[in-house]
Every structure is written in C-alpha cells, then in structure tokens.
mmCIF file of C-alpha atoms and ligand atoms in Angstrom:
data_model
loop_
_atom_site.group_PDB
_atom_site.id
_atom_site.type_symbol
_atom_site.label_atom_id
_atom_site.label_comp_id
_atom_site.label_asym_id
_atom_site.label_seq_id
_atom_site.Cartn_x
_atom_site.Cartn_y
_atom_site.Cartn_z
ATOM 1 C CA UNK Z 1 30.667 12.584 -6.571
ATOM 2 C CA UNK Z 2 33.849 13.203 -4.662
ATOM 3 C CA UNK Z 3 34.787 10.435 -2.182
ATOM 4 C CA UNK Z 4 36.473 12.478 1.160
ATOM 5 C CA UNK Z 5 38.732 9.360 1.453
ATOM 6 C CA UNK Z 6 39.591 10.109 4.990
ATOM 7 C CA UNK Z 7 36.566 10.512 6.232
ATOM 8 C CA UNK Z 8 35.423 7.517 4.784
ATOM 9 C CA UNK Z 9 38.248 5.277 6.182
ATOM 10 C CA UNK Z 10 37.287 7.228 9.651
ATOM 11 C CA UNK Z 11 34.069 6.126 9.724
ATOM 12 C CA UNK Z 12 35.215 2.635 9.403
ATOM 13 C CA UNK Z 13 37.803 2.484 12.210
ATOM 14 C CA UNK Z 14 40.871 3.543 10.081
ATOM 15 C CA UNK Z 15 42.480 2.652 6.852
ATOM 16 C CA UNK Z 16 43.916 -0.589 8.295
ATOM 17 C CA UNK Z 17 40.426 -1.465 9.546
ATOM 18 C CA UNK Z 18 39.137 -1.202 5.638
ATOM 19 C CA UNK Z 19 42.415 -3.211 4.668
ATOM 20 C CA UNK Z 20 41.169 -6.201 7.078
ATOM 21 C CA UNK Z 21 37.531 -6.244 5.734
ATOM 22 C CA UNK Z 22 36.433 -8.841 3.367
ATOM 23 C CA UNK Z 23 36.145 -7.905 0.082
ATOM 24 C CA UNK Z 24 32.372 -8.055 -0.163
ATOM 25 C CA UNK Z 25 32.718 -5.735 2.827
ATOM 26 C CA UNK Z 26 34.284 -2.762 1.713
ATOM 27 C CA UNK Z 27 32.484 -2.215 -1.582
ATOM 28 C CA UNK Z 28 29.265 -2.509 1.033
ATOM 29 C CA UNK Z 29 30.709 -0.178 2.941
ATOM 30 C CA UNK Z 30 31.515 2.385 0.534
ATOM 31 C CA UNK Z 31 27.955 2.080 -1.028
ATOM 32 C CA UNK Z 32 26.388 2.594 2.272
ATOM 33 C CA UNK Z 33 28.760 5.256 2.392
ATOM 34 C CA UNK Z 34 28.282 6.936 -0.444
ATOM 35 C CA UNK Z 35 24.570 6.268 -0.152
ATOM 36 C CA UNK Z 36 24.163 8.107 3.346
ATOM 37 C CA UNK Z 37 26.126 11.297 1.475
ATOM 38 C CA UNK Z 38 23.366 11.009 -1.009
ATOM 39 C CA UNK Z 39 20.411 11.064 1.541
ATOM 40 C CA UNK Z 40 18.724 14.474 1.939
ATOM 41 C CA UNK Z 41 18.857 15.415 5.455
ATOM 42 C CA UNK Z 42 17.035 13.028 7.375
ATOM 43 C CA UNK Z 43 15.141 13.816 10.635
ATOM 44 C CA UNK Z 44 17.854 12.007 12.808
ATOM 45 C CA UNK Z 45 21.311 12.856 12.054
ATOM 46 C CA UNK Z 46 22.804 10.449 9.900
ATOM 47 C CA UNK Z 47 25.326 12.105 7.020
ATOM 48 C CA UNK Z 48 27.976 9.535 6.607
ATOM 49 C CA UNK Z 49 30.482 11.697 7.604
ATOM 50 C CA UNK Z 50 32.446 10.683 10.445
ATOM 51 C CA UNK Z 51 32.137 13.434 13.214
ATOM 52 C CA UNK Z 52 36.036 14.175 14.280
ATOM 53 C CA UNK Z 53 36.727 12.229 11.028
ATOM 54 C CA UNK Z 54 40.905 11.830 12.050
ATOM 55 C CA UNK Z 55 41.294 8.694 10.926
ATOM 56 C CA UNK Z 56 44.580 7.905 9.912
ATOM 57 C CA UNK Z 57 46.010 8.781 5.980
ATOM 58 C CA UNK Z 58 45.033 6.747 3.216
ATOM 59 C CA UNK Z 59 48.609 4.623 3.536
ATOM 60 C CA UNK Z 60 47.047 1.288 2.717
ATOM 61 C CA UNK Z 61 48.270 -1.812 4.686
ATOM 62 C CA UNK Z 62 46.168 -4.643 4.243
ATOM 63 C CA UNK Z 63 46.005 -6.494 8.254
ATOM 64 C CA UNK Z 64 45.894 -9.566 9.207
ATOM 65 C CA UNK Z 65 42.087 -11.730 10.354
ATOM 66 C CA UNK Z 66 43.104 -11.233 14.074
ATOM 67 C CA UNK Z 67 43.056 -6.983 13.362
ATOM 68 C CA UNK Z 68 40.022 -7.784 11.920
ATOM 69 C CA UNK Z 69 38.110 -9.818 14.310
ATOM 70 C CA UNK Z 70 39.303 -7.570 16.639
ATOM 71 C CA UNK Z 71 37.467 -3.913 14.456
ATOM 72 C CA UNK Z 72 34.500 -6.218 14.775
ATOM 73 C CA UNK Z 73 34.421 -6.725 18.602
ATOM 74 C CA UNK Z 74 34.478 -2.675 18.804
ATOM 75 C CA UNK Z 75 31.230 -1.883 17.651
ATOM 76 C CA UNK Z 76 27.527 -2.029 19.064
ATOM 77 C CA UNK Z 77 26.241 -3.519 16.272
ATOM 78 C CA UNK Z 78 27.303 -5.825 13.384
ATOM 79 C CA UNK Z 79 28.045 -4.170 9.618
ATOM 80 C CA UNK Z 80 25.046 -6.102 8.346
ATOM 81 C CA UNK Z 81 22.378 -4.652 10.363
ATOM 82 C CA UNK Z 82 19.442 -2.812 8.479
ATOM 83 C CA UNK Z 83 19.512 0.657 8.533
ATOM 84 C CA UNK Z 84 16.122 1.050 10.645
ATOM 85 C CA UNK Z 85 17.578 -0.600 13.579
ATOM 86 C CA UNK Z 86 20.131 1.183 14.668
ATOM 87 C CA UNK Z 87 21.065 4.937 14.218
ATOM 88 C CA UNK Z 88 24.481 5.666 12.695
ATOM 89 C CA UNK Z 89 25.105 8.027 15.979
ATOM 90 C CA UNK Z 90 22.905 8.723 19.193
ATOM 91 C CA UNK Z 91 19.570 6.825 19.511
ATOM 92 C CA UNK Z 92 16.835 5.744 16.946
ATOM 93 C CA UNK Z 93 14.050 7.657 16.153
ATOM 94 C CA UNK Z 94 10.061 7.126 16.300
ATOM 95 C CA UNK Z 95 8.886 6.158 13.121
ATOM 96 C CA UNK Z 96 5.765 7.642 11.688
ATOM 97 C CA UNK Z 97 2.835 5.497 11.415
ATOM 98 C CA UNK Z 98 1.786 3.088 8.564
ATOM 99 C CA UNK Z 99 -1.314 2.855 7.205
ATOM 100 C CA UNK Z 100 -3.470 -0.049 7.538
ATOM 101 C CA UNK Z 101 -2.506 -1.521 4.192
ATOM 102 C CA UNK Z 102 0.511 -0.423 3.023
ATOM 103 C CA UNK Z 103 1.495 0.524 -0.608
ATOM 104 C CA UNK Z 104 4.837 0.192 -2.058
ATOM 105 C CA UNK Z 105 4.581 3.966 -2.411
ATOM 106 C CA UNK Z 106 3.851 4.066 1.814
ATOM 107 C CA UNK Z 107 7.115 2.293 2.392
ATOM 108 C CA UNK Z 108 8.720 4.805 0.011
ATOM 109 C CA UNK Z 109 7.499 7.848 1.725
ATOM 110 C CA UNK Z 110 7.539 6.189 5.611
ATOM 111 C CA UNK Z 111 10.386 3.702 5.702
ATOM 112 C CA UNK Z 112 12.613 3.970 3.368
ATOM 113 C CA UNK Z 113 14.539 6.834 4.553
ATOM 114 C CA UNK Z 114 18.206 5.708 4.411
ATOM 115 C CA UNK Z 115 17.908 4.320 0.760
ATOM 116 C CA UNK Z 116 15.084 5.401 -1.314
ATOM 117 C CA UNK Z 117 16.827 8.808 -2.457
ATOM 118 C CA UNK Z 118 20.030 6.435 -4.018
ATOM 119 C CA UNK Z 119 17.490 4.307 -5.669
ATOM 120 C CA UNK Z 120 15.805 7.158 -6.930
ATOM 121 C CA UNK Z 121 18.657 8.524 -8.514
ATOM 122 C CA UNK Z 122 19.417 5.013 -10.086
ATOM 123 C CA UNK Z 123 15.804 4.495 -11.536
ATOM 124 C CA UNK Z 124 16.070 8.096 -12.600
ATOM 125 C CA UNK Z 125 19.561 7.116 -14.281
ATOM 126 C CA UNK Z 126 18.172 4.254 -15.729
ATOM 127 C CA UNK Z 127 15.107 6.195 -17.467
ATOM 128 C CA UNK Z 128 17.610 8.895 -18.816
ATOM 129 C CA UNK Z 129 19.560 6.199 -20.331
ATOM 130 C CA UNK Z 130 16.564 4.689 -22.059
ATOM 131 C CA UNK Z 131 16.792 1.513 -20.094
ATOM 132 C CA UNK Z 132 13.297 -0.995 -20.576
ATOM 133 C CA UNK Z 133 10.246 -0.185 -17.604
ATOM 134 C CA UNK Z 134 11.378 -3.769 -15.506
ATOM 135 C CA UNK Z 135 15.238 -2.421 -15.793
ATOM 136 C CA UNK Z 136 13.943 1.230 -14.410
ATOM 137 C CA UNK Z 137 11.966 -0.989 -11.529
ATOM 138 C CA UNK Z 138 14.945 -3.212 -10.868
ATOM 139 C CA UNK Z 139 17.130 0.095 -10.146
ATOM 140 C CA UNK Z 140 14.135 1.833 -8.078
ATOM 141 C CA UNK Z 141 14.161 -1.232 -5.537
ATOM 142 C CA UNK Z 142 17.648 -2.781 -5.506
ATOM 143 C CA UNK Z 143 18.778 -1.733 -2.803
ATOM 144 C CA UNK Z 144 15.999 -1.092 -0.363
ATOM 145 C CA UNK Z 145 15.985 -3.763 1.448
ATOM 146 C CA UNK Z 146 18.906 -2.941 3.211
ATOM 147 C CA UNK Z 147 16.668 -0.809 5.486
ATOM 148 C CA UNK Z 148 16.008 -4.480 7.075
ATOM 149 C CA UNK Z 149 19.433 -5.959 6.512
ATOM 150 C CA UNK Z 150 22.665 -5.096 4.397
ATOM 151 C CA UNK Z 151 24.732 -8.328 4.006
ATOM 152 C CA UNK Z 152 24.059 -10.217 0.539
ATOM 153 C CA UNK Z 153 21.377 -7.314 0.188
ATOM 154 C CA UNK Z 154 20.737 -8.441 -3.327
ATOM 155 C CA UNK Z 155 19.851 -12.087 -2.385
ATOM 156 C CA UNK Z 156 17.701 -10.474 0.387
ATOM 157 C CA UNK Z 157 16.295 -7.508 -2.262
ATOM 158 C CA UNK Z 158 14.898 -10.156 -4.555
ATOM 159 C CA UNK Z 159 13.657 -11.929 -2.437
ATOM 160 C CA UNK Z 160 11.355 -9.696 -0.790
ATOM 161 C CA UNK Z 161 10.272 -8.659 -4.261
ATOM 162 C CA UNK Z 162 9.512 -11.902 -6.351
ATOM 163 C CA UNK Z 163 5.934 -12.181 -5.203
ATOM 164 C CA UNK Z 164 5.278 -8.504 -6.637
ATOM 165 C CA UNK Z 165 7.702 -7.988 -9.882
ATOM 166 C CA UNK Z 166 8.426 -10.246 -12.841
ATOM 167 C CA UNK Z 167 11.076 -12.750 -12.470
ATOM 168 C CA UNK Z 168 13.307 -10.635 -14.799
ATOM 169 C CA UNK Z 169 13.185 -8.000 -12.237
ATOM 170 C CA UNK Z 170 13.737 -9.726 -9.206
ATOM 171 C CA UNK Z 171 16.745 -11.487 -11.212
ATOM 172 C CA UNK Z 172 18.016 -7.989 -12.462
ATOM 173 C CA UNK Z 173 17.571 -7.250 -8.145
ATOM 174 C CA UNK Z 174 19.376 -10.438 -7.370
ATOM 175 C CA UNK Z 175 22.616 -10.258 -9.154
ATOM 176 C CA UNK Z 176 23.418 -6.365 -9.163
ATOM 177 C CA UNK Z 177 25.405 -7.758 -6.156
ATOM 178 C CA UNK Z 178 27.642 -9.801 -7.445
ATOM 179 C CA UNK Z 179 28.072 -8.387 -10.912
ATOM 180 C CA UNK Z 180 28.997 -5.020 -9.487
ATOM 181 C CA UNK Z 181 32.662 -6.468 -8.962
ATOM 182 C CA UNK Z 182 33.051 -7.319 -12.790
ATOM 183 C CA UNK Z 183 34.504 -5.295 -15.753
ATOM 184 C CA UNK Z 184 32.193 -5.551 -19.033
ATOM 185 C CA UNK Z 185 33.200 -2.154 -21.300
ATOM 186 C CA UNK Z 186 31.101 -3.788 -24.267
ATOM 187 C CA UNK Z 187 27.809 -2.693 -22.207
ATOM 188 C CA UNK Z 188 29.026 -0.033 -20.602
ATOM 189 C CA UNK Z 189 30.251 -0.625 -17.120
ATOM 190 C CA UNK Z 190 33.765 -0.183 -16.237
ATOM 191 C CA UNK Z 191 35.522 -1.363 -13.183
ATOM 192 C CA UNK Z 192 35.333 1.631 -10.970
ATOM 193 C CA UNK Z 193 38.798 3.575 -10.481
ATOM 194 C CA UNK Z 194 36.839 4.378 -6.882
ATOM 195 C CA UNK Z 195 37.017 1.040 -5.865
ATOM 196 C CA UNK Z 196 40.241 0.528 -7.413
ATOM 197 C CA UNK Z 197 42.006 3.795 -5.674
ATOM 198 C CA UNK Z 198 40.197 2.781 -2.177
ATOM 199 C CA UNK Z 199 40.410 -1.022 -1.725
ATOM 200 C CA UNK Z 200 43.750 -1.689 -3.512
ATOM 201 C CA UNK Z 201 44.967 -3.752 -6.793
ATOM 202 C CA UNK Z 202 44.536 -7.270 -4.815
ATOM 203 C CA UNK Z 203 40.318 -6.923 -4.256
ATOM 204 C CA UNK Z 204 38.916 -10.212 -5.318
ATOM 205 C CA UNK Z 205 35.391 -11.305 -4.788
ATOM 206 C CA UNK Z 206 35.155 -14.351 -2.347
ATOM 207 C CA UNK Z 207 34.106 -17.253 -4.014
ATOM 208 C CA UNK Z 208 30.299 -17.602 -3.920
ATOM 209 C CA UNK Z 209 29.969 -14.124 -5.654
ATOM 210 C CA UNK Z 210 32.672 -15.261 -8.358
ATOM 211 C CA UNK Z 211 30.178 -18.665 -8.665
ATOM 212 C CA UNK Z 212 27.602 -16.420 -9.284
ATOM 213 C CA UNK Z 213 28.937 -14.162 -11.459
ATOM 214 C CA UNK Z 214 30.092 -17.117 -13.490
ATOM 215 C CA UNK Z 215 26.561 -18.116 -13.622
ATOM 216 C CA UNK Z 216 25.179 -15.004 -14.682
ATOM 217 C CA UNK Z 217 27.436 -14.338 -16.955
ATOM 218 C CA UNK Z 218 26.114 -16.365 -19.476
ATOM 219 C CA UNK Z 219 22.454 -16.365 -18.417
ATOM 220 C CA UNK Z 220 20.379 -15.239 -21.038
ATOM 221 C CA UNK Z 221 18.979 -12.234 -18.744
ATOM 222 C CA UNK Z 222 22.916 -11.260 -17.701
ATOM 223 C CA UNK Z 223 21.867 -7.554 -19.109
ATOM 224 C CA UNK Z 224 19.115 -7.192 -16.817
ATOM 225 C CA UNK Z 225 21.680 -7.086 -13.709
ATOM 226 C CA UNK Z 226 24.079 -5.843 -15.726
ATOM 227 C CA UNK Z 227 22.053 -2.741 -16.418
ATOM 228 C CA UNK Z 228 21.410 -2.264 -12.544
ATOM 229 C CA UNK Z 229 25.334 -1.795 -12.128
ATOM 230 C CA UNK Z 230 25.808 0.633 -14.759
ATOM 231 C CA UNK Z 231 22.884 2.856 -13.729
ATOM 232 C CA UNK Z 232 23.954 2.086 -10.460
ATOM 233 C CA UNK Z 233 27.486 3.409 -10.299
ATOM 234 C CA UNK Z 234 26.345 7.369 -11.680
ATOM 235 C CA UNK Z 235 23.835 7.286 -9.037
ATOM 236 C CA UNK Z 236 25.448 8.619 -6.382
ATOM 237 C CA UNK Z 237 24.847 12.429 -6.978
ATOM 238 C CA UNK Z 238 24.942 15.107 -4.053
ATOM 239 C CA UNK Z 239 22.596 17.064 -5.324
ATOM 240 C CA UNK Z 240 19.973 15.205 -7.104
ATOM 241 C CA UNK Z 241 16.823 14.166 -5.870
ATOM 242 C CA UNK Z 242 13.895 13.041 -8.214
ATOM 243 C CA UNK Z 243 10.623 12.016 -7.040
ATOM 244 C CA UNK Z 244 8.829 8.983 -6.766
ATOM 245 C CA UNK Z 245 5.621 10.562 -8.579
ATOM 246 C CA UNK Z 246 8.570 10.397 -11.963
ATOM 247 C CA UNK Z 247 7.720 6.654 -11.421
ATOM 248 C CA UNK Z 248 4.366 6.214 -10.254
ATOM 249 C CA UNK Z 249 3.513 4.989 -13.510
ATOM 250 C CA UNK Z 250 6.016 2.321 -13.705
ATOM 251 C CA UNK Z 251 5.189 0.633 -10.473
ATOM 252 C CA UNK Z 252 1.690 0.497 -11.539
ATOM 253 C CA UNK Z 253 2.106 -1.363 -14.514
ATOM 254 C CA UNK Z 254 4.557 -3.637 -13.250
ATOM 255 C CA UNK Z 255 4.229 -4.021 -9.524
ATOM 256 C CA UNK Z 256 1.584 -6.243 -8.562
ATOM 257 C CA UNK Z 257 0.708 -4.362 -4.946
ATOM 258 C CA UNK Z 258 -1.606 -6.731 -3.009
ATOM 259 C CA UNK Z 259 -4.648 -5.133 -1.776
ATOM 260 C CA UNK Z 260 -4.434 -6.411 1.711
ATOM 261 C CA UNK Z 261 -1.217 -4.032 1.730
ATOM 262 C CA UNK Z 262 2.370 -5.111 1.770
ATOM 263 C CA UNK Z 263 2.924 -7.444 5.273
ATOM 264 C CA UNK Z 264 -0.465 -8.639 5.277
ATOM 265 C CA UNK Z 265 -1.176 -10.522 2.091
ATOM 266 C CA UNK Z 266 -0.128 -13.970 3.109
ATOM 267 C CA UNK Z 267 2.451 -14.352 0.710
ATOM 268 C CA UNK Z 268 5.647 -16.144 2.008
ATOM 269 C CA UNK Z 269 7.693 -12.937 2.230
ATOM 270 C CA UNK Z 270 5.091 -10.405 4.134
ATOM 271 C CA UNK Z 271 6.948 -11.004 7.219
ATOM 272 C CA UNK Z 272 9.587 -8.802 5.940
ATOM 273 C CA UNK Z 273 7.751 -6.267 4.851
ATOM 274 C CA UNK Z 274 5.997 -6.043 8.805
ATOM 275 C CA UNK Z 275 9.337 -6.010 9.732
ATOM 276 C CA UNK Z 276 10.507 -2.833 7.825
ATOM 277 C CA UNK Z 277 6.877 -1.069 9.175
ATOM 278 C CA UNK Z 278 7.105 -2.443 12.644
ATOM 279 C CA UNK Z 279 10.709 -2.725 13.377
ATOM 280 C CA UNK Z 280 10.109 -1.554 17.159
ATOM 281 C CA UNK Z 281 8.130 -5.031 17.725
ATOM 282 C CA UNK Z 282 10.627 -6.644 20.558
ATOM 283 C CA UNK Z 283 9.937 -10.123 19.397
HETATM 284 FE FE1 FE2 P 1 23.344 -2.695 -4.247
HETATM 285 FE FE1 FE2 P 2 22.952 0.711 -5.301
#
C-alpha cells in the first residue's frame, strides 16, 4: 500500500511532531494510520487522511521532549485512547445495540469497526500463507483491542483474550508488539523500509520492548508472535476485504465463547469486553 507521507505527518501535527514521538509511538501511529486507510467506509467519517493535509515536507528533524510535551498539550484527547471513544473528527456516533449475550462474532459485526477489516486481512494473510489455525486466530484478534485502548495494545490484546484462546495464542497476541521492531529474514520478516524511510536510521525501541524482545526471542513459542508480524506487515491492503464467515470455523474450534456472552461470564476480564459494548456508560 502506498504511504501519502505528507498526509500522514499532517495528521500527526507535522513532521517535527513525528520526530519528537517516542519510538513506540510512531510505529503506533503509522499502524493506526495505515489501519484507518484500510477500513471500508465507516458510518462516521474517519479515513485517516488528514482533511487540509499541509503539513510541512518530509525534512526530518528529530525535536527536542519540550516540542514534544508541548504536540501533546494540543490535542483533545491522548494518542492512547481506544478508537470507540473518541471520533477522529466531529462527534461520536450511536452505536448499534448488542445482544443480550454477545458472541465474539457480535463484537466483530457491532464494535469492531475501526480494526476488524486490518485483522481480517492479517488472518486472511496468515491462511494464504499456510500459517497453523491458533497462528490464523492470533492475527484475526491482535489488534482489536485497540477499539478500547491503543498504548501497549498487545499486552492489553492478550489479555482480554487468555480466558477464551490457548495460551499459545494469547502469547502469539502478546508479543506481536514488541517483535514488530526486530529484523529476522530466516522466517521471513524484514525490517520494514516504511518504517525505516518514515521514522529515520536512529528508531530504537525503548527499553521494556527490547527486554521483551530479548525474552521472546528465545522462547520456545518465539514463531507464534513472530508469525503475527510477518502476516501482519502485508496486511494493509486498500482494497481487500475478506469476511469473517472465511473464519467462522476457526473461532469455533478454538475460541472458547462463554455462553453467558462475552462481558457477562464472570471471568476476570469481562469488564473489558462491557466496556467495548457499552462504552457510552459515564462511570
Ligand atoms: Fe499490532
Ligand atoms: Fe496489526
């Protein structure tokens, strides 16, 4: 997919507003980015292109904290927000509502409007490639979470799935985040020139991701995250679209759905699923 570079740096304040971000920041950014080009039109307007994108050119100079802190005190909302709480112009929308006891396949279809076409494209990478069923699941949820909140989405992700997927999955979910920032050619996945070209020679991942990339790096399940990055990275298609029917199949033979419906099933996490279906709720 073609990256329009300027409009990209637009919609983050600027190129000098990217060069003050932290690392773990910008390749966020550009996913969610990339991600929003990838949506199908929503309801609400939301195409990640900047409107009156006249940003300035793509002459890197990296900023100091103090332009950062101050890009950060010029917006309503915080970077890390979930995507169903705030809109990325004009108001929110009303939400459609859930059924009584929600399926995965309900959140799909009613909630996850932002992310569930990228993670469609993903799983449908992954089953193209030949990847393993809990590899295919791992790249149909990674990122949805970040309908609820984006920062360390893949600590967040796994989270909310462990009580439903094997712990392979929710592992493979986990560390997509961090491995993401790491070259391994032998299985496929190449540092990408996009994050190269955008974010500069001098990107280094701050220290807790290189910790756990150190980590998972020799863990005996590294391909299972491993294979979420490399099906990740192709996923960002224009064009594409697949349906979650293509997976139906897969989700029932490896995603334990609770038949009280996701939210309501006691388990230690259902409080984030009511918050993705209820995110109006004031307190
Ligand atoms: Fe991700
Ligand atoms: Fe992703």
């Amino acid at each position: 997919m073609k990256l329009d570079r300027r409009a990209f740096f637009a919609s983050l304040g600027g190129a000098a507003a990217v060069a003050s971000m932290s690392d773990e920041a910008k390749a966020d950014a550009l996913e969610r980015y990339l991600m929003a080009q990838a949506a199908p039109p929503p309801s609400t307007a939301s195409t990640g292109s900047s409107p009156g994108a006249a940003g300035p050119s793509s002459t890197t100079r990296f900023p100091t904290m103090a332009e950062l802190d101050a890009q950060i005190a010029t917006r309503p909302t915080r970077r890390g927000v979930g995507n169903l709480f705030a809109a990325n112009q004009g108001n929110v929308a009303h939400l459609p509502p859930m059924p009584e006891k929600p399926t995965l396949v309900d959140f799909y279809r009613l909630r996850f409007v932002a992310t569930s076409n990228h993670c469609l494209q993903s799983a449908n990478r992954a089953m193209k490639n030949g990847m393993s069923e809990e590899i295919i699941l791992a790249c149909l949820l990674h990122d949805t979470v970040q309908e609820l909140i984006k920062v360390d989405h893949g600590w967040w992700s796994a989270q909310m799935y462990e009580p439903y997927v094997s712990e392979k999955v929710a592992f493979a979910i986990r560390y997509h985040q961090a491995l993401r920032f790491y070259e391994d050619k032998e299985h496929g996945y190449e540092y990408p020139d996009l994050y190269r070209r955008i974010f500069g020679s001098d990107y280094r991942p701050e220290p807790y991701i290189q910790r756990t990339y150190d980590m998972v790096r020799k863990h005996k399940w590294y391909i299972e995250p491993r294979m979420v990055t490399v099906n990740d990275l192709y996923a960002f298609e224009p064009n594409v679209h697949p349906q979650l029917d293509q997976f139906t199949d897969i989700i029932g033979r490896h995603f334990k759905q609770p038949k009280e419906g996701l939210g309501f099933d006691g388990s230690p996490v259902a409080h984030m699923w009511r918050s993705i279906a209820m995110p109006d709720h004031p307190l």
